[in-house]
CSV table of C-alpha atoms and ligand atoms in Angstrom, one decimal:
chain,number,residue,atom,x,y,z
A,1,UNK,CA,26.2,-2.2,-16.7
A,2,UNK,CA,23.2,-3.9,-15.8
A,3,UNK,CA,19.6,-2.0,-16.6
A,4,UNK,CA,19.3,1.3,-14.8
A,5,UNK,CA,16.7,1.2,-11.8
A,6,UNK,CA,15.2,5.1,-11.7
A,7,UNK,CA,13.9,6.0,-8.1
A,8,UNK,CA,12.1,8.9,-6.3
A,9,UNK,CA,12.3,8.8,-2.5
A,10,UNK,CA,9.8,11.4,-1.7
A,11,UNK,CA,10.4,11.1,2.3
A,12,UNK,CA,7.6,14.0,3.5
A,13,UNK,CA,6.9,14.6,7.1
A,14,UNK,CA,7.0,13.6,10.6
A,15,UNK,CA,8.7,10.2,11.0
A,16,UNK,CA,8.9,10.2,7.4
A,17,UNK,CA,12.2,11.6,6.6
A,18,UNK,CA,13.7,8.8,9.5
A,19,UNK,CA,11.8,5.7,7.6
A,20,UNK,CA,13.0,6.5,5.0
A,21,UNK,CA,16.4,7.1,5.6
A,22,UNK,CA,16.6,3.5,6.7
A,23,UNK,CA,15.1,2.3,3.2
A,24,UNK,CA,17.8,4.1,1.4
A,25,UNK,CA,20.6,2.2,3.4
A,26,UNK,CA,18.9,-1.0,2.2
A,27,UNK,CA,18.8,0.5,-1.5
A,28,UNK,CA,22.5,1.7,-0.6
A,29,UNK,CA,22.9,-2.3,0.0
A,30,UNK,CA,21.6,-3.5,-3.1
A,31,UNK,CA,23.6,-1.3,-4.6
A,32,UNK,CA,27.1,-2.7,-3.3
A,33,UNK,CA,26.0,-6.0,-2.7
A,34,UNK,CA,23.9,-7.3,-6.0
A,35,UNK,CA,25.0,-4.9,-8.3
A,36,UNK,CA,21.8,-3.4,-8.9
A,37,UNK,CA,22.4,0.1,-10.5
A,38,UNK,CA,20.1,2.0,-9.3
A,39,UNK,CA,19.2,6.1,-10.1
A,40,UNK,CA,18.3,7.6,-6.9
A,41,UNK,CA,16.9,11.5,-6.4
A,42,UNK,CA,14.8,12.6,-3.4
A,43,UNK,CA,12.3,15.3,-3.6
A,44,UNK,CA,9.9,17.1,-0.9
A,45,UNK,CA,6.2,16.8,-0.9
A,46,UNK,CA,3.5,17.3,1.3
A,47,UNK,CA,3.8,19.5,4.3
A,48,UNK,CA,8.2,20.2,3.6
A,49,UNK,CA,7.0,20.9,0.1
A,50,UNK,CA,4.0,23.8,1.1
A,51,UNK,CA,6.6,25.2,3.8
A,52,UNK,CA,9.2,25.6,1.1
A,53,UNK,CA,7.5,26.5,-2.2
A,54,UNK,CA,3.7,27.2,-1.1
A,55,UNK,CA,2.9,23.9,-2.5
A,56,UNK,CA,2.6,20.2,-1.8
A,57,UNK,CA,3.4,19.3,-5.0
A,58,UNK,CA,6.4,21.5,-6.9
A,59,UNK,CA,5.3,20.4,-10.8
A,60,UNK,CA,9.0,19.9,-11.0
A,61,UNK,CA,8.7,17.1,-8.4
A,62,UNK,CA,5.5,15.4,-10.4
A,63,UNK,CA,7.4,15.7,-13.2
A,64,UNK,CA,10.1,13.8,-11.8
A,65,UNK,CA,7.5,11.4,-10.4
A,66,UNK,CA,6.4,11.4,-14.3
A,67,UNK,CA,10.0,10.1,-15.0
A,68,UNK,CA,10.6,7.4,-13.0
A,69,UNK,CA,10.2,3.5,-12.5
A,70,UNK,CA,8.9,3.7,-9.7
A,71,UNK,CA,8.6,6.4,-6.5
A,72,UNK,CA,8.9,5.6,-2.8
A,73,UNK,CA,7.0,8.2,-0.4
A,74,UNK,CA,7.0,7.8,3.5
A,75,UNK,CA,4.4,10.1,4.7
A,76,UNK,CA,2.7,13.4,4.8
A,77,UNK,CA,0.6,15.8,7.3
A,78,UNK,CA,0.7,17.1,10.7
A,79,UNK,CA,-1.0,20.0,12.4
A,80,UNK,CA,1.2,22.7,12.0
A,81,UNK,CA,-0.6,22.6,8.6
A,82,UNK,CA,-4.1,22.1,9.8
A,83,UNK,CA,-5.2,26.0,9.0
A,84,UNK,CA,-3.5,25.9,5.3
A,85,UNK,CA,-6.4,25.8,2.3
A,86,UNK,CA,-8.2,22.4,1.8
A,87,UNK,CA,-6.2,21.6,-1.9
A,88,UNK,CA,-2.8,23.0,0.0
A,89,UNK,CA,-2.7,20.6,2.1
A,90,UNK,CA,-0.1,17.9,2.8
A,91,UNK,CA,-2.5,15.1,1.6
A,92,UNK,CA,-3.5,17.1,-1.1
A,93,UNK,CA,0.3,16.3,-1.9
A,94,UNK,CA,-0.1,12.4,-1.7
A,95,UNK,CA,-3.8,13.0,-4.0
A,96,UNK,CA,-2.3,15.2,-6.7
A,97,UNK,CA,0.6,12.1,-7.2
A,98,UNK,CA,-1.8,8.9,-7.1
A,99,UNK,CA,-4.1,11.3,-9.7
A,100,UNK,CA,-1.6,12.3,-12.1
A,101,UNK,CA,0.2,9.0,-12.1
A,102,UNK,CA,-3.0,7.6,-13.0
A,103,UNK,CA,-2.1,4.6,-10.3
A,104,UNK,CA,-5.9,3.1,-10.7
A,105,UNK,CA,-4.8,-0.1,-8.6
A,106,UNK,CA,-3.7,-0.3,-4.9
A,107,UNK,CA,-2.7,-3.5,-3.6
A,108,UNK,CA,-2.3,-4.1,-0.3
A,109,UNK,CA,-1.1,-7.2,1.3
A,110,UNK,CA,-1.8,-8.5,4.8
A,111,UNK,CA,1.2,-10.6,5.8
A,112,UNK,CA,1.4,-11.7,9.3
A,113,UNK,CA,5.0,-12.7,10.6
A,114,UNK,CA,5.5,-15.8,12.9
A,115,UNK,CA,6.8,-14.0,15.3
A,116,UNK,CA,4.1,-11.5,15.9
A,117,UNK,CA,1.2,-13.6,15.5
A,118,UNK,CA,0.7,-12.9,19.1
A,119,UNK,CA,0.3,-9.4,18.1
A,120,UNK,CA,-2.9,-9.9,16.2
A,121,UNK,CA,-6.5,-9.4,17.6
A,122,UNK,CA,-7.1,-13.2,16.8
A,123,UNK,CA,-6.6,-16.6,17.8
A,124,UNK,CA,-2.6,-17.5,16.7
A,125,UNK,CA,-4.4,-20.6,15.3
A,126,UNK,CA,-6.3,-18.6,13.0
A,127,UNK,CA,-3.4,-15.4,11.3
A,128,UNK,CA,-0.5,-18.1,11.8
A,129,UNK,CA,1.0,-17.9,8.0
A,130,UNK,CA,-1.5,-15.4,6.9
A,131,UNK,CA,-0.6,-14.0,3.1
A,132,UNK,CA,-3.8,-12.2,1.6
A,133,UNK,CA,-3.7,-9.6,-0.7
A,134,UNK,CA,-6.0,-7.1,-1.6
A,135,UNK,CA,-6.7,-5.4,-4.3
A,136,UNK,CA,-8.7,-2.1,-4.5
A,137,UNK,CA,-9.6,0.2,-7.0
A,138,UNK,CA,-8.3,3.7,-6.0
A,139,UNK,CA,-9.8,6.5,-8.9
A,140,UNK,CA,-13.5,5.6,-9.5
A,141,UNK,CA,-16.5,4.1,-7.6
A,142,UNK,CA,-18.4,6.9,-5.0
A,143,UNK,CA,-15.4,8.7,-4.0
A,144,UNK,CA,-14.9,10.6,-7.4
A,145,UNK,CA,-18.5,10.4,-8.9
A,146,UNK,CA,-21.1,12.7,-10.5
A,147,UNK,CA,-23.6,14.0,-9.4
A,148,UNK,CA,-22.2,14.9,-5.7
A,149,UNK,CA,-22.4,17.4,-3.0
A,150,UNK,CA,-24.6,19.0,-0.8
A,151,UNK,CA,-27.9,20.5,-1.6
A,152,UNK,CA,-31.4,22.3,0.1
A,153,UNK,CA,-34.4,21.3,-1.2
A,154,UNK,CA,-37.3,23.5,-1.7
A,155,UNK,CA,-38.7,22.3,1.9
A,156,UNK,CA,-35.2,23.8,3.7
A,157,UNK,CA,-33.9,20.2,4.0
A,158,UNK,CA,-30.4,19.6,3.2
A,159,UNK,CA,-29.5,16.2,1.0
A,160,UNK,CA,-26.1,15.1,0.2
A,161,UNK,CA,-25.7,12.7,-2.8
A,162,UNK,CA,-22.4,10.2,-4.0
A,163,UNK,CA,-22.9,8.7,-6.7
A,164,UNK,CA,-21.5,5.0,-7.0
A,165,UNK,CA,-20.3,4.4,-11.3
A,166,UNK,CA,-18.2,2.2,-13.2
A,167,UNK,CA,-17.7,1.5,-16.3
A,168,UNK,CA,-16.4,-2.1,-17.6
A,169,UNK,CA,-12.5,-1.0,-18.8
A,170,UNK,CA,-12.1,0.5,-15.1
A,171,UNK,CA,-13.9,-3.2,-13.7
A,172,UNK,CA,-11.7,-4.6,-16.4
A,173,UNK,CA,-8.3,-3.2,-15.6
A,174,UNK,CA,-8.4,-3.9,-12.2
A,175,UNK,CA,-9.8,-7.3,-12.8
A,176,UNK,CA,-6.8,-7.8,-15.0
A,177,UNK,CA,-4.1,-6.8,-12.0
A,178,UNK,CA,-6.0,-9.3,-9.9
A,179,UNK,CA,-5.6,-12.1,-12.3
A,180,UNK,CA,-2.0,-11.7,-13.0
A,181,UNK,CA,-1.1,-11.5,-9.0
A,182,UNK,CA,-3.2,-14.8,-8.3
A,183,UNK,CA,-1.0,-16.2,-11.3
A,184,UNK,CA,2.2,-15.7,-9.4
A,185,UNK,CA,0.6,-16.5,-6.5
A,186,UNK,CA,-2.1,-18.5,-4.8
A,187,UNK,CA,-3.9,-19.2,-7.9
A,188,UNK,CA,-7.5,-17.8,-6.3
A,189,UNK,CA,-9.4,-14.3,-6.6
A,190,UNK,CA,-12.3,-14.1,-4.4
A,191,UNK,CA,-14.1,-10.6,-6.2
A,192,UNK,CA,-16.2,-8.5,-3.4
A,193,UNK,CA,-18.9,-6.3,-4.6
A,194,UNK,CA,-22.7,-6.0,-3.3
A,195,UNK,CA,-24.3,-7.1,-6.7
A,196,UNK,CA,-27.8,-8.2,-4.1
A,197,UNK,CA,-28.6,-4.7,-3.9
A,198,UNK,CA,-26.5,-2.3,-6.0
A,199,UNK,CA,-26.5,-2.2,-9.9
A,200,UNK,CA,-23.2,-1.5,-9.7
A,201,UNK,CA,-21.9,-4.4,-8.2
A,202,UNK,CA,-23.6,-6.4,-10.5
A,203,UNK,CA,-22.0,-5.3,-13.6
A,204,UNK,CA,-18.6,-5.6,-11.4
A,205,UNK,CA,-19.7,-9.4,-10.7
A,206,UNK,CA,-20.5,-9.9,-14.5
A,207,UNK,CA,-17.3,-8.1,-16.2
A,208,UNK,CA,-15.2,-9.7,-13.9
A,209,UNK,CA,-16.3,-13.1,-14.6
A,210,UNK,CA,-15.9,-12.2,-18.2
A,211,UNK,CA,-12.1,-11.8,-17.4
A,212,UNK,CA,-11.6,-14.7,-15.8
A,213,UNK,CA,-12.2,-16.0,-19.1
A,214,UNK,CA,-9.0,-15.4,-19.8
A,215,UNK,CA,-7.3,-17.1,-16.8
A,216,UNK,CA,-8.6,-21.1,-17.2
A,217,UNK,CA,-6.2,-21.9,-14.6
A,218,UNK,CA,-6.7,-18.8,-11.8
A,219,UNK,CA,-10.3,-20.0,-9.5
A,220,UNK,CA,-12.2,-16.8,-9.0
A,221,UNK,CA,-15.6,-16.7,-6.3
A,222,UNK,CA,-17.4,-14.2,-5.8
A,223,UNK,CA,-18.1,-12.9,-2.5
A,224,UNK,CA,-21.2,-10.2,-1.0
A,225,UNK,CA,-18.9,-7.2,0.2
A,226,UNK,CA,-20.4,-7.8,4.0
A,227,UNK,CA,-20.2,-11.5,3.9
A,228,UNK,CA,-16.0,-10.7,2.6
A,229,UNK,CA,-15.6,-8.8,6.3
A,230,UNK,CA,-16.9,-11.3,8.2
A,231,UNK,CA,-15.0,-14.1,6.9
A,232,UNK,CA,-11.7,-12.1,6.7
A,233,UNK,CA,-11.9,-12.2,10.8
A,234,UNK,CA,-13.9,-15.3,11.3
A,235,UNK,CA,-11.2,-17.6,8.4
A,236,UNK,CA,-9.1,-15.4,7.1
A,237,UNK,CA,-6.8,-17.9,5.6
A,238,UNK,CA,-9.1,-19.4,3.2
A,239,UNK,CA,-8.6,-16.0,0.7
A,240,UNK,CA,-5.7,-15.4,-1.5
A,241,UNK,CA,-6.3,-12.5,-3.5
A,242,UNK,CA,-9.4,-9.9,-3.1
A,243,UNK,CA,-10.5,-7.6,-5.9
A,244,UNK,CA,-12.7,-5.2,-4.9
A,245,UNK,CA,-13.8,-1.7,-5.4
A,246,UNK,CA,-13.1,1.5,-4.2
A,247,UNK,CA,-15.2,2.2,-1.1
A,248,UNK,CA,-15.2,-1.6,-0.2
A,249,UNK,CA,-11.5,-2.0,-0.4
A,250,UNK,CA,-10.7,0.7,1.9
A,251,UNK,CA,-12.5,-1.0,5.0
A,252,UNK,CA,-11.8,-4.5,3.8
A,253,UNK,CA,-8.3,-3.3,4.1
A,254,UNK,CA,-8.5,-1.8,7.2
A,255,UNK,CA,-10.0,-5.0,8.3
A,256,UNK,CA,-7.4,-6.8,7.3
A,257,UNK,CA,-4.5,-4.7,8.2
A,258,UNK,CA,-5.4,-5.0,11.7
A,259,UNK,CA,-4.8,-9.6,11.5
A,260,UNK,CA,-2.0,-8.3,10.9
A,261,UNK,CA,-1.0,-7.0,14.4
A,262,UNK,CA,0.7,-3.1,13.6
A,263,UNK,CA,0.3,-0.5,11.3
A,264,UNK,CA,4.4,0.2,11.2
A,265,UNK,CA,4.6,-3.2,9.6
A,266,UNK,CA,2.7,-2.7,6.3
A,267,UNK,CA,3.6,-2.0,3.1
A,268,UNK,CA,1.0,-1.2,0.0
A,269,UNK,CA,1.6,-0.2,-3.7
A,270,UNK,CA,-0.4,1.9,-5.8
A,271,UNK,CA,-0.1,0.9,-9.8
A,272,UNK,CA,-0.9,2.3,-13.3
A,273,UNK,CA,-1.3,0.8,-16.7
A,274,UNK,CA,1.6,-1.7,-17.3
A,275,UNK,CA,5.1,0.3,-18.1
A,276,UNK,CA,3.1,3.5,-16.6
A,277,UNK,CA,3.5,5.0,-13.2
A,278,UNK,CA,4.0,3.4,-9.9
A,279,UNK,CA,4.3,5.0,-6.5
A,280,UNK,CA,5.1,2.5,-3.2
A,281,UNK,CA,4.5,3.7,0.5
A,282,UNK,CA,3.6,2.5,4.3
A,283,UNK,CA,0.0,2.4,5.3
A,284,UNK,CA,0.5,4.1,7.7
A,285,UNK,CA,1.1,7.9,8.3
A,286,UNK,CA,3.2,10.6,9.9
A,287,UNK,CA,2.9,9.4,13.1
A,288,UNK,CA,3.7,13.4,14.8
A,289,UNK,CA,3.6,12.1,17.8
A,290,UNK,CA,6.5,10.2,18.2
A,291,UNK,CA,8.4,11.8,15.0
A,292,UNK,CA,12.3,13.0,15.4
A,293,UNK,CA,12.4,10.5,18.0
A,294,UNK,CA,14.3,8.0,16.5
A,295,UNK,CA,11.8,5.1,17.8
A,296,UNK,CA,9.6,4.6,14.5
A,297,UNK,CA,9.4,1.6,12.9
A,298,UNK,CA,10.9,1.8,9.6
A,299,UNK,CA,9.6,-1.9,8.5
A,300,UNK,CA,6.6,-0.8,6.4
A,301,UNK,CA,8.9,1.3,4.3
A,302,UNK,CA,11.7,-0.9,3.9
A,303,UNK,CA,8.3,-3.6,2.8
A,304,UNK,CA,7.1,-1.4,0.4
A,305,UNK,CA,10.9,-1.1,-1.4
A,306,UNK,CA,10.8,-4.2,-1.2
A,307,UNK,CA,7.0,-4.6,-3.1
A,308,UNK,CA,8.9,-1.5,-5.0
A,309,UNK,CA,11.4,-4.5,-6.8
A,310,UNK,CA,8.8,-6.9,-7.3
A,311,UNK,CA,6.8,-5.1,-9.3
A,312,UNK,CA,8.4,-2.5,-10.8
A,313,UNK,CA,12.0,-3.3,-11.1
A,314,UNK,CA,12.2,-7.3,-11.5
A,315,UNK,CA,14.0,-7.9,-9.0
A,316,UNK,CA,12.0,-10.7,-7.5
A,317,UNK,CA,15.0,-12.5,-5.5
A,318,UNK,CA,15.9,-8.9,-4.2
A,319,UNK,CA,12.8,-8.7,-2.7
A,320,UNK,CA,12.3,-11.9,-1.3
A,321,UNK,CA,15.9,-10.8,0.5
A,322,UNK,CA,14.3,-8.2,2.4
A,323,UNK,CA,11.1,-10.1,3.4
A,324,UNK,CA,13.5,-12.7,4.7
A,325,UNK,CA,15.8,-10.4,6.6
A,326,UNK,CA,12.5,-8.8,8.1
A,327,UNK,CA,11.6,-11.8,9.1
A,328,UNK,CA,14.8,-13.4,10.7
A,329,UNK,CA,15.5,-10.1,12.8
A,330,UNK,CA,11.8,-10.2,14.3
A,331,UNK,CA,12.6,-14.1,14.8
A,332,UNK,CA,16.0,-12.8,16.5
A,333,UNK,CA,13.9,-10.4,19.1
A,334,UNK,CA,14.0,-7.4,18.3
A,335,UNK,CA,11.4,-4.8,18.1
A,336,UNK,CA,10.9,-1.2,17.8
A,337,UNK,CA,8.7,0.1,20.4
A,338,UNK,CA,5.5,-0.5,18.3
A,339,UNK,CA,5.7,-3.9,18.1
A,340,UNK,CA,7.2,-4.7,21.5
A,341,UNK,CA,6.4,-7.5,23.2
A,342,UNK,CA,7.0,-9.3,26.4
A,343,UNK,CA,11.3,-10.9,26.8
A,344,UNK,CA,11.7,-9.3,23.9
A,345,UNK,CA,15.0,-6.4,22.9
A,346,UNK,CA,13.3,-2.5,22.2
A,347,UNK,CA,15.4,-1.2,19.3
A,348,UNK,CA,15.5,2.2,17.5
A,349,UNK,CA,14.7,3.4,13.9
A,350,UNK,CA,18.7,3.1,13.3
A,351,UNK,CA,19.2,-0.1,14.9
A,352,UNK,CA,16.0,-2.0,13.7
A,353,UNK,CA,17.8,-0.8,10.2
A,354,UNK,CA,20.9,-1.8,11.0
A,355,UNK,CA,19.9,-5.0,12.3
A,356,UNK,CA,18.0,-6.1,8.4
A,357,UNK,CA,21.3,-4.7,7.0
A,358,UNK,CA,23.3,-7.1,9.0
A,359,UNK,CA,20.6,-10.1,8.1
A,360,UNK,CA,20.7,-9.2,4.6
A,361,UNK,CA,24.3,-9.8,4.8
A,362,UNK,CA,24.1,-13.3,6.7
A,363,UNK,CA,21.8,-14.3,4.2
A,364,UNK,CA,23.2,-12.6,1.0
A,365,UNK,CA,23.9,-15.7,-1.8
A,366,UNK,CA,24.6,-14.7,-5.3
B,401,NAD,P1,-0.5,7.4,11.9
B,401,NAD,O1,-0.6,6.6,11.1
B,401,NAD,O2,0.4,8.5,11.3
B,401,NAD,O3,-0.1,7.7,13.3
B,401,NAD,C1,-1.4,6.5,14.3
B,401,NAD,C2,-0.4,5.9,15.7
B,401,NAD,O4,0.1,4.7,14.6
B,401,NAD,C3,0.2,7.1,16.2
B,401,NAD,O5,0.0,6.4,17.6
B,401,NAD,C4,1.4,7.1,15.6
B,401,NAD,O6,2.6,6.8,16.6
B,401,NAD,C5,1.1,5.2,15.1
B,401,NAD,N1,2.5,4.9,14.0
B,401,NAD,C6,2.5,4.6,13.1
B,401,NAD,N2,3.3,4.4,11.8
B,401,NAD,C7,4.3,4.2,12.8
B,401,NAD,C8,5.6,3.6,12.8
B,401,NAD,N3,6.3,3.2,11.3
B,401,NAD,N4,6.4,3.6,13.8
B,401,NAD,C9,5.2,3.2,14.9
B,401,NAD,N5,4.5,3.5,15.3
B,401,NAD,C10,3.7,3.8,14.8
B,401,NAD,O7,-2.3,7.7,11.6
B,401,NAD,P2,-2.5,9.6,12.4
B,401,NAD,O8,-2.1,9.8,13.8
B,401,NAD,O9,-3.8,9.6,12.2
B,401,NAD,O10,-2.2,10.6,11.4
B,401,NAD,C11,-1.1,11.4,11.4
B,401,NAD,C12,-1.0,12.2,10.5
B,401,NAD,O11,-0.5,11.2,9.0
B,401,NAD,C13,-2.0,13.1,10.2
B,401,NAD,O12,-1.6,14.4,9.3
B,401,NAD,C14,-2.5,11.8,8.8
B,401,NAD,O13,-3.6,13.5,7.9
B,401,NAD,C15,-1.5,11.6,8.0
B,401,NAD,N6,-2.0,10.7,6.7
B,401,NAD,C16,-1.3,10.6,5.9
B,401,NAD,C17,-1.0,9.5,5.1
B,401,NAD,C18,-0.1,8.7,4.1
B,401,NAD,O14,0.5,9.8,3.9
B,401,NAD,N7,-0.3,8.2,3.4
B,401,NAD,C19,-1.9,7.9,6.1
B,401,NAD,C20,-2.4,7.9,6.9
B,401,NAD,C21,-3.1,9.3,7.4
């Protein structure tokens, strides 16, 4: 019997359950057709967990998340929980998962599928063939640094403070993730900060340069974050892997996301230390405006599963099969409403899921 691959599926709120159903069908397909030995559990998170047990992340769910190889999450949130106290909101469940699993590396690929080049806000020739990986530091920097807060000064003026802070070990571990990834891709890393005006940026640059000595086969360059934002919309194909801090990564990954057309297409991964926790999720939210209508795009979630196969389960061939099947279905002209184009066929969430499975049948060569 092959090694057991343990996966915890957390559908969450809004469209979460609908898109997760399609990902579950892909998992079942892989179990039957590629003899992968999955052990799959499902549980509640976010608003659904709050309604069930009064907390957005139950202790038993966290324990399960810590014990599996990978977590696949749908999305959390919705206006029905707007009145709930801050630390019991659906999003608090997600943040707690990231923190408790020690997920310090956020991987956000920006891949432009050939059939969707026209959906990008940039000219087709700028995005055709685009394949960037943004590696964002997720648990440090200005979002967590101390001191922080809002205070009132003796003169009555108010003062808001956040602190950008990084240590060498935090920089080294995220840099290693970026260099390791580049070794499996195009062999290039661009490190982005503001070394010209921030000491923490200078430290980042110096420490990434030190880590690069362990990877003589990888080409490293440094780019100021503002310049990087500009280059992302001017000539995005110059990049392979971009490694950056929490704040700049938040901004740059959203810019890169828009190069590819639709939120409904974008997967992500959050990784901890090697052999530790990992969580995979679509970049989009719970889309309450379209929940329950069978029109949500399940591709971002299915591609998140592909990332889990590649990075947590060591099943690169199966990850590639899923990605090829998505490509095949799009090339065949099927579209969910969010990526609809003139002359294409609009399909529901479940028909998109069916079509991806049929494409996997066709492309499956064992
Ligand atoms: P959203 O990503 O849910 O939706 C933005 C727009 O994109 C909406 O028009 C929506 O219909 C559309 N959309 C999103 N995903 C889609 C898909 N798979 N297929 C088709 N269309 C899709 O962002 P929002 O509206 O700002 O937030 C809604 C809720 O989601 C809020 O409660 C927010 O807090 C939460 N949220 C959760 C996450 C997460 O779980 N990781 C991330 C972002 C937002």
